[in-house]
Amino acid sequence: MKKTTLHPGGSSVFRTLVLAFASASVFAQPAPKTDTPTVRTQLTVETIMQDPKSWIGTSPSNPYWSDDSKTLYFNWNPDKNKSDSLYKVTFTGGKTIAASQPQKVAPAERRLLPTEPIAAFNRARTQRLFERQDDIFWLDVKTGRIRQLTNTVEAESNPVFSGDEQRVIFRRTNNLFSINLQTGELTQLTDFRPGTKKADPKPTDEEKFLKQDQLRLSTVLKERKEKKDEADRISKADLPKRPKEIYLDDKQLANPQVSPDNRFVTYRLSKTPSNTKNAQVPNYVTESGYTEEIRARTKVGAPLLTQEFFVYDVAKDTVRAVSVNGILGINDKPEYLKTGSKAKADTAKKPRPVTISGPVWSDDGKIGVVVVRSQDNKDRWIMRFDPETLKLTLLDRQHDEAWIGGPGIGSANTPGNMGFLADNQTLWFQSEADGYSHLYSLNALTGGPKKQLTSGKFEVQQVLMAKDKTHFFIQTNEVHPGEQHYYRMSVNGGERVRLTTMTGANEVTLSPDETRMAIRYSATNKPWELYVVDLKASQKTPLKLTSSTTDTFKSYSWREPSLVTIPARDGQTIYARLYKPEKPSGKSVVFVHGAGYLQNAHKWWSQYFREYMFHNLLVDKGYTVLDIDYRASSGYGRDWRTGIYRHMGGKDLTDHVDAAKWLVQTQGVDANRIGIYGGSYGGFITLMAMFTTPDVFKAGAALRPVTDWAAYNHPYTANILNEPQSDSLAYNQSSPIYFAEGLKGYLLICHGMVDVNVHFQDTVRLMQRLIELRKENWEVAAYPMEDHGFVEPTSWMDEYKRILKLFEERL
């Protein structure tokens, strides 16, 4: 009989849940003090889902260096306080690197520290700017002397040096200001004003006639008017020069930016259509006792912001809009609109809406580059920009009939990774032109040939230009898709010198003098810790700075899952994590990671650490567990990323079906005892698996799942499925709610009721559909105080007890 539960514990089936391993003590034996225990202790859902701070420990985060490169600061919480504290480690010179013990930074010292990581250096990196508590500060890097530049009740932000480095430019509310570093003079550079300028009332024809008639008849009136007009002219001429009043009307201002020569101000204005409708999420458990509405996002296909890019010419006191007409390919229709039932009847050529981000300027201020991105995200144009003539000159176009994406490519409002080399003409940037995100360069002045600086079946994931602009520091996954390493490479390309050695993920924060690397490192079965490497030393052995995990956590011998490859039906290779029990029972669970574009079959500590621990618990019980990087996962290049274009639940689902088949053929798994579960996108795939491949998976747990993509947000969904009103086929074949009649196995759905990402409405609509289809083998557990990502340990415990019970009873 069907049990539809709208509150945790409300189901008669799950209310009687009793777990034999839920004991008063967490472990049977005292925790040994070694990292490699010989005895594997018993896990419980209560243990692994409790507050991670209390029993796993808190890893260090957000490392940053002092300006003299001698002190490393980071957030840490080894004392299990309510929140992290700021810690520091101080280094001493010598042939080998030596460090002090981590010390908590006292509040008085912390308040005097420059805020990181937001900072702007001058070109020589001898001075820098930062903001602290909404004020602007200047710092001399060599001496550490700090000078406060503003002290106001208004918030100041985004400080940068002017092109001649004699002034500091910053933003206060909507406007740009500058401070002369020599004289302290404060100058307002823009005068953006909300609303619409009130125009003087225009006289009627009758009023004009009467005025002229009076001036003709009276000499005195005429003389007085001439005197007044002359006085007004003189008064106006004596007024100091002020920036032009620019009224924003009902638009929003974004990214006001002064050119290096102080001649131009570029900015973007956007307008939200008046007919845009936002969803409302009801919140039932409130302090007031009343149901309160949470204003949430719009849905895919809703009217988009209109955006324009403007240039304010300070010398001419004029404002002009930049035209994008004539950009190569801007009138092109996407392929999906050219054929099929959804082809547009009209063939009128009109530019697609775009967003312009930037400009990015050369150090000498002579060349500016902007990135123009179509709102349908199928084109990105890199263009040289002349603010005086408003001319746009094409330097590079990346087109993708699916959507533009990948590491370093940027978004609609950011230009992505790019900059100029020391010659002030060569532009470097990232592109997926060859199918993987790589580094390229070209001459931005001549528009010369594009040069590829890195190549291969791997991704450049982070880029940092060296201070002297002779080489890059880059992070790639070229050793293995599941490893991240740091390299040094000439700006001309060629050999990459690997700087990290530890297998796993190496998140590097380079010291300002580029002699030391702070490395936030983790392995598959070890949470993140902080290390440091001296790049000048002959032996570059990482020095460990922190030890964060508790003895209790280390008392269990956490498994290192095998990284395996599985053949997909179309000849592609699926990377996966495999957890194998010592005594297989024939039962298997396939985990589906969330976000779609995310990687989890890797060699570092997963962001799904609770699921990782749950998988260890399942393996203890004899389950074989598999976790795959299905189609659209990150880390594998453009074709893998866009493999779900116009059909989510297509190749991403068949990858899971092929993985289940592989489990049966190679791992001794019983084909009739395979379960599947996951959250968010993983919940969506679980639903599609249970509805469209019901003979493959016997039981599934769909957590906070998308049930109808037409109800999700625009930025994510429109990339993959276009818009529902123009590509309804893509939405119909991708949304589980259309396939609910296929349910055969046992389904559990868990969802937070104040989820402002995937709304609880998704699950409610599916519930009604299952009721009307007279399906009986399903359950819903609702969590009244949880958003998309659960917070309360009791919610995590309740959810995973239900998942475990589902698999124990049904597999």
mmCIF file of N, CA, C and O in Angstrom, residues 53 57-65 71-89 102-106 110-111 113-117 507 509 518-521 528-531 545-548:
data_model
loop_
_atom_site.group_PDB
_atom_site.id
_atom_site.type_symbol
_atom_site.label_atom_id
_atom_site.label_comp_id
_atom_site.label_asym_id
_atom_site.label_seq_id
_atom_site.Cartn_x
_atom_site.Cartn_y
_atom_site.Cartn_z
ATOM 1 N N LYS A 53 32.034 18.608 12.363
ATOM 2 C CA LYS A 53 33.028 19.327 13.166
ATOM 3 C C LYS A 53 33.348 18.576 14.449
ATOM 4 O O LYS A 53 34.479 18.579 14.915
ATOM 5 N N GLY A 57 36.432 16.587 12.371
ATOM 6 C CA GLY A 57 37.377 17.685 12.474
ATOM 7 C C GLY A 57 37.099 18.685 11.362
ATOM 8 O O GLY A 57 36.307 18.425 10.446
ATOM 9 N N THR A 58 37.739 19.833 11.448
ATOM 10 C CA THR A 58 37.525 20.886 10.452
ATOM 11 C C THR A 58 38.814 21.152 9.702
ATOM 12 O O THR A 58 39.827 21.504 10.300
ATOM 13 N N SER A 59 38.773 21.001 8.394
ATOM 14 C CA SER A 59 39.962 21.222 7.571
ATOM 15 C C SER A 59 40.275 22.708 7.466
ATOM 16 O O SER A 59 39.372 23.549 7.513
ATOM 17 N N PRO A 60 41.542 23.062 7.282
ATOM 18 C CA PRO A 60 41.900 24.467 7.061
ATOM 19 C C PRO A 60 41.362 24.942 5.714
ATOM 20 O O PRO A 60 41.215 24.155 4.773
ATOM 21 N N SER A 61 41.073 26.230 5.621
ATOM 22 C CA SER A 61 40.501 26.779 4.392
ATOM 23 C C SER A 61 40.987 28.213 4.190
ATOM 24 O O SER A 61 41.543 28.831 5.094
ATOM 25 N N ASN A 62 40.772 28.723 2.996
ATOM 26 C CA ASN A 62 41.058 30.116 2.631
ATOM 27 C C ASN A 62 42.463 30.574 3.020
ATOM 28 O O ASN A 62 42.633 31.602 3.679
ATOM 29 N N PRO A 63 43.492 29.866 2.612
ATOM 30 C CA PRO A 63 44.853 30.319 2.960
ATOM 31 C C PRO A 63 45.246 31.558 2.167
ATOM 32 O O PRO A 63 44.866 31.728 1.004
ATOM 33 N N TYR A 64 46.004 32.458 2.797
ATOM 34 C CA TYR A 64 46.586 33.595 2.086
ATOM 35 C C TYR A 64 47.869 34.025 2.784
ATOM 36 O O TYR A 64 48.067 33.776 3.974
ATOM 37 N N TRP A 65 48.732 34.665 2.017
ATOM 38 C CA TRP A 65 50.072 35.010 2.489
ATOM 39 C C TRP A 65 50.155 36.459 2.937
ATOM 40 O O TRP A 65 49.444 37.323 2.428
ATOM 41 N N THR A 71 54.572 34.802 6.311
ATOM 42 C CA THR A 71 53.503 34.302 7.168
ATOM 43 C C THR A 71 52.327 33.839 6.314
ATOM 44 O O THR A 71 51.929 34.524 5.367
ATOM 45 N N LEU A 72 51.809 32.686 6.661
ATOM 46 C CA LEU A 72 50.636 32.131 5.990
ATOM 47 C C LEU A 72 49.456 32.174 6.952
ATOM 48 O O LEU A 72 49.551 31.678 8.086
ATOM 49 N N TYR A 73 48.366 32.765 6.519
ATOM 50 C CA TYR A 73 47.137 32.844 7.308
ATOM 51 C C TYR A 73 46.105 31.884 6.723
ATOM 52 O O TYR A 73 46.066 31.655 5.505
ATOM 53 N N PHE A 74 45.250 31.333 7.592
ATOM 54 C CA PHE A 74 44.197 30.441 7.115
ATOM 55 C C PHE A 74 43.126 30.308 8.189
ATOM 56 O O PHE A 74 43.372 30.558 9.384
ATOM 57 N N ASN A 75 41.945 29.915 7.760
ATOM 58 C CA ASN A 75 40.845 29.640 8.692
ATOM 59 C C ASN A 75 40.923 28.193 9.142
ATOM 60 O O ASN A 75 41.161 27.292 8.327
ATOM 61 N N TRP A 76 40.664 27.977 10.440
ATOM 62 C CA TRP A 76 40.809 26.633 10.997
ATOM 63 C C TRP A 76 40.005 26.555 12.283
ATOM 64 O O TRP A 76 39.691 27.595 12.891
ATOM 65 N N ASN A 77 39.677 25.353 12.690
ATOM 66 C CA ASN A 77 38.883 25.186 13.902
ATOM 67 C C ASN A 77 39.241 23.880 14.606
ATOM 68 O O ASN A 77 38.398 22.990 14.756
ATOM 69 N N PRO A 78 40.472 23.730 15.050
ATOM 70 C CA PRO A 78 40.852 22.485 15.733
ATOM 71 C C PRO A 78 40.216 22.352 17.116
ATOM 72 O O PRO A 78 40.192 21.246 17.669
ATOM 73 N N ASP A 79 39.691 23.447 17.664
ATOM 74 C CA ASP A 79 39.108 23.411 19.009
ATOM 75 C C ASP A 79 37.605 23.128 19.000
ATOM 76 O O ASP A 79 36.968 23.157 20.058
ATOM 77 N N LYS A 80 37.048 22.894 17.814
ATOM 78 C CA LYS A 80 35.621 22.554 17.682
ATOM 79 C C LYS A 80 34.717 23.659 18.215
ATOM 80 O O LYS A 80 33.696 23.398 18.858
ATOM 81 N N ASN A 81 35.095 24.900 17.959
ATOM 82 C CA ASN A 81 34.241 26.017 18.340
ATOM 83 C C ASN A 81 33.069 26.133 17.366
ATOM 84 O O ASN A 81 32.997 25.415 16.372
ATOM 85 N N LYS A 82 32.181 27.084 17.613
ATOM 86 C CA LYS A 82 31.008 27.226 16.760
ATOM 87 C C LYS A 82 31.382 27.675 15.361
ATOM 88 O O LYS A 82 30.673 27.394 14.397
ATOM 89 N N SER A 83 32.485 28.425 15.233
ATOM 90 C CA SER A 83 32.918 28.872 13.921
ATOM 91 C C SER A 83 34.434 28.846 13.850
ATOM 92 O O SER A 83 35.125 28.753 14.873
ATOM 93 N N ASP A 84 34.968 28.937 12.612
ATOM 94 C CA ASP A 84 36.413 28.912 12.413
ATOM 95 C C ASP A 84 37.062 30.175 12.966
ATOM 96 O O ASP A 84 36.432 31.222 13.075
ATOM 97 N N SER A 85 38.342 30.052 13.277
ATOM 98 C CA SER A 85 39.161 31.194 13.693
ATOM 99 C C SER A 85 40.289 31.379 12.688
ATOM 100 O O SER A 85 40.588 30.479 11.895
ATOM 101 N N LEU A 86 40.921 32.545 12.742
ATOM 102 C CA LEU A 86 42.067 32.815 11.876
ATOM 103 C C LEU A 86 43.335 32.335 12.569
ATOM 104 O O LEU A 86 43.588 32.671 13.730
ATOM 105 N N TYR A 87 44.114 31.537 11.827
ATOM 106 C CA TYR A 87 45.392 31.031 12.327
ATOM 107 C C TYR A 87 46.519 31.524 11.427
ATOM 108 O O TYR A 87 46.277 31.987 10.303
ATOM 109 N N LYS A 88 47.747 31.408 11.949
ATOM 110 C CA LYS A 88 48.904 31.788 11.144
ATOM 111 C C LYS A 88 50.061 30.841 11.420
ATOM 112 O O LYS A 88 50.173 30.241 12.503
ATOM 113 N N VAL A 89 50.920 30.706 10.409
ATOM 114 C CA VAL A 89 52.184 29.979 10.533
ATOM 115 C C VAL A 89 53.263 30.881 9.978
ATOM 116 O O VAL A 89 53.121 31.434 8.876
ATOM 117 N N PRO A 102 51.106 26.246 14.208
ATOM 118 C CA PRO A 102 49.973 27.136 13.932
ATOM 119 C C PRO A 102 49.515 27.851 15.201
ATOM 120 O O PRO A 102 49.381 27.240 16.266
ATOM 121 N N GLN A 103 49.329 29.149 15.090
ATOM 122 C CA GLN A 103 48.911 29.965 16.218
ATOM 123 C C GLN A 103 47.633 30.713 15.867
ATOM 124 O O GLN A 103 47.496 31.232 14.758
ATOM 125 N N LYS A 104 46.734 30.781 16.829
ATOM 126 C CA LYS A 104 45.516 31.547 16.611
ATOM 127 C C LYS A 104 45.853 33.034 16.628
ATOM 128 O O LYS A 104 46.582 33.509 17.504
ATOM 129 N N VAL A 105 45.315 33.764 15.662
ATOM 130 C CA VAL A 105 45.568 35.203 15.568
ATOM 131 C C VAL A 105 44.633 35.926 16.534
ATOM 132 O O VAL A 105 43.409 35.731 16.490
ATOM 133 N N ALA A 106 45.202 36.738 17.382
ATOM 134 C CA ALA A 106 44.406 37.480 18.363
ATOM 135 C C ALA A 106 43.501 38.483 17.648
ATOM 136 O O ALA A 106 43.858 39.008 16.592
ATOM 137 N N ARG A 110 44.156 40.595 14.250
ATOM 138 C CA ARG A 110 43.338 40.284 13.069
ATOM 139 C C ARG A 110 42.703 41.541 12.488
ATOM 140 O O ARG A 110 42.629 41.713 11.274
ATOM 141 N N ARG A 111 42.253 42.442 13.350
ATOM 142 C CA ARG A 111 41.588 43.660 12.876
ATOM 143 C C ARG A 111 42.535 44.577 12.110
ATOM 144 O O ARG A 111 42.096 45.406 11.320
ATOM 145 N N LEU A 113 44.963 43.401 10.094
ATOM 146 C CA LEU A 113 45.482 42.729 8.905
ATOM 147 C C LEU A 113 44.762 43.210 7.653
ATOM 148 O O LEU A 113 43.561 43.488 7.689
ATOM 149 N N PRO A 114 45.484 43.301 6.542
ATOM 150 C CA PRO A 114 44.818 43.581 5.266
ATOM 151 C C PRO A 114 43.836 42.470 4.929
ATOM 152 O O PRO A 114 44.082 41.293 5.198
ATOM 153 N N THR A 115 42.707 42.864 4.384
ATOM 154 C CA THR A 115 41.703 41.879 4.020
ATOM 155 C C THR A 115 42.155 41.131 2.772
ATOM 156 O O THR A 115 42.630 41.717 1.821
ATOM 157 N N GLU A 116 42.005 39.849 2.774
ATOM 158 C CA GLU A 116 42.317 39.015 1.628
ATOM 159 C C GLU A 116 41.072 38.211 1.264
ATOM 160 O O GLU A 116 40.197 38.024 2.094
ATOM 161 N N PRO A 117 40.975 37.665 0.031
ATOM 162 C CA PRO A 117 41.988 37.756 -1.018
ATOM 163 C C PRO A 117 41.787 38.946 -1.954
ATOM 164 O O PRO A 117 42.481 39.075 -2.952
ATOM 165 N N GLU A 507 45.579 22.168 -4.192
ATOM 166 C CA GLU A 507 45.081 23.531 -4.374
ATOM 167 C C GLU A 507 46.166 24.495 -3.900
ATOM 168 O O GLU A 507 46.423 24.608 -2.701
ATOM 169 N N THR A 509 48.229 28.025 -3.318
ATOM 170 C CA THR A 509 48.226 29.479 -3.124
ATOM 171 C C THR A 509 49.674 29.920 -3.110
ATOM 172 O O THR A 509 50.428 29.608 -2.176
ATOM 173 N N ALA A 518 51.713 27.384 -0.720
ATOM 174 C CA ALA A 518 50.834 26.783 0.275
ATOM 175 C C ALA A 518 49.916 25.827 -0.487
ATOM 176 O O ALA A 518 49.313 26.209 -1.487
ATOM 177 N N ILE A 519 49.846 24.594 -0.033
ATOM 178 C CA ILE A 519 49.065 23.579 -0.742
ATOM 179 C C ILE A 519 47.980 23.047 0.175
ATOM 180 O O ILE A 519 48.275 22.504 1.255
ATOM 181 N N ARG A 520 46.770 23.234 -0.206
ATOM 182 C CA ARG A 520 45.655 22.577 0.475
ATOM 183 C C ARG A 520 45.447 21.256 -0.250
ATOM 184 O O ARG A 520 45.019 21.223 -1.397
ATOM 185 N N TYR A 521 45.780 20.163 0.453
ATOM 186 C CA TYR A 521 45.881 18.847 -0.189
ATOM 187 C C TYR A 521 44.959 17.851 0.480
ATOM 188 O O TYR A 521 44.746 17.876 1.695
ATOM 189 N N TRP A 528 41.128 17.352 3.788
ATOM 190 C CA TRP A 528 42.086 18.391 3.414
ATOM 191 C C TRP A 528 42.968 18.821 4.585
ATOM 192 O O TRP A 528 42.502 19.034 5.688
ATOM 193 N N GLU A 529 44.277 18.950 4.283
ATOM 194 C CA GLU A 529 45.244 19.506 5.222
ATOM 195 C C GLU A 529 46.110 20.523 4.481
ATOM 196 O O GLU A 529 46.117 20.583 3.250
ATOM 197 N N LEU A 530 46.851 21.298 5.247
ATOM 198 C CA LEU A 530 47.656 22.368 4.682
ATOM 199 C C LEU A 530 49.135 21.981 4.709
ATOM 200 O O LEU A 530 49.650 21.530 5.740
ATOM 201 N N TYR A 531 49.798 22.178 3.565
ATOM 202 C CA TYR A 531 51.230 21.905 3.420
ATOM 203 C C TYR A 531 51.900 23.147 2.837
ATOM 204 O O TYR A 531 51.236 24.038 2.300
ATOM 205 N N LEU A 545 51.529 21.262 7.721
ATOM 206 C CA LEU A 545 51.326 22.312 8.712
ATOM 207 C C LEU A 545 50.192 22.021 9.675
ATOM 208 O O LEU A 545 50.203 22.507 10.797
ATOM 209 N N THR A 546 49.195 21.277 9.236
ATOM 210 C CA THR A 546 48.021 21.036 10.079
ATOM 211 C C THR A 546 47.717 19.551 10.171
ATOM 212 O O THR A 546 48.060 18.772 9.289
ATOM 213 N N SER A 547 47.058 19.195 11.249
ATOM 214 C CA SER A 547 46.507 17.849 11.422
ATOM 215 C C SER A 547 45.122 18.030 12.020
ATOM 216 O O SER A 547 44.989 18.408 13.189
ATOM 217 N N SER A 548 44.097 17.798 11.224
ATOM 218 C CA SER A 548 42.754 18.249 11.576
ATOM 219 C C SER A 548 41.797 17.151 12.010
ATOM 220 O O SER A 548 40.828 17.423 12.718
#
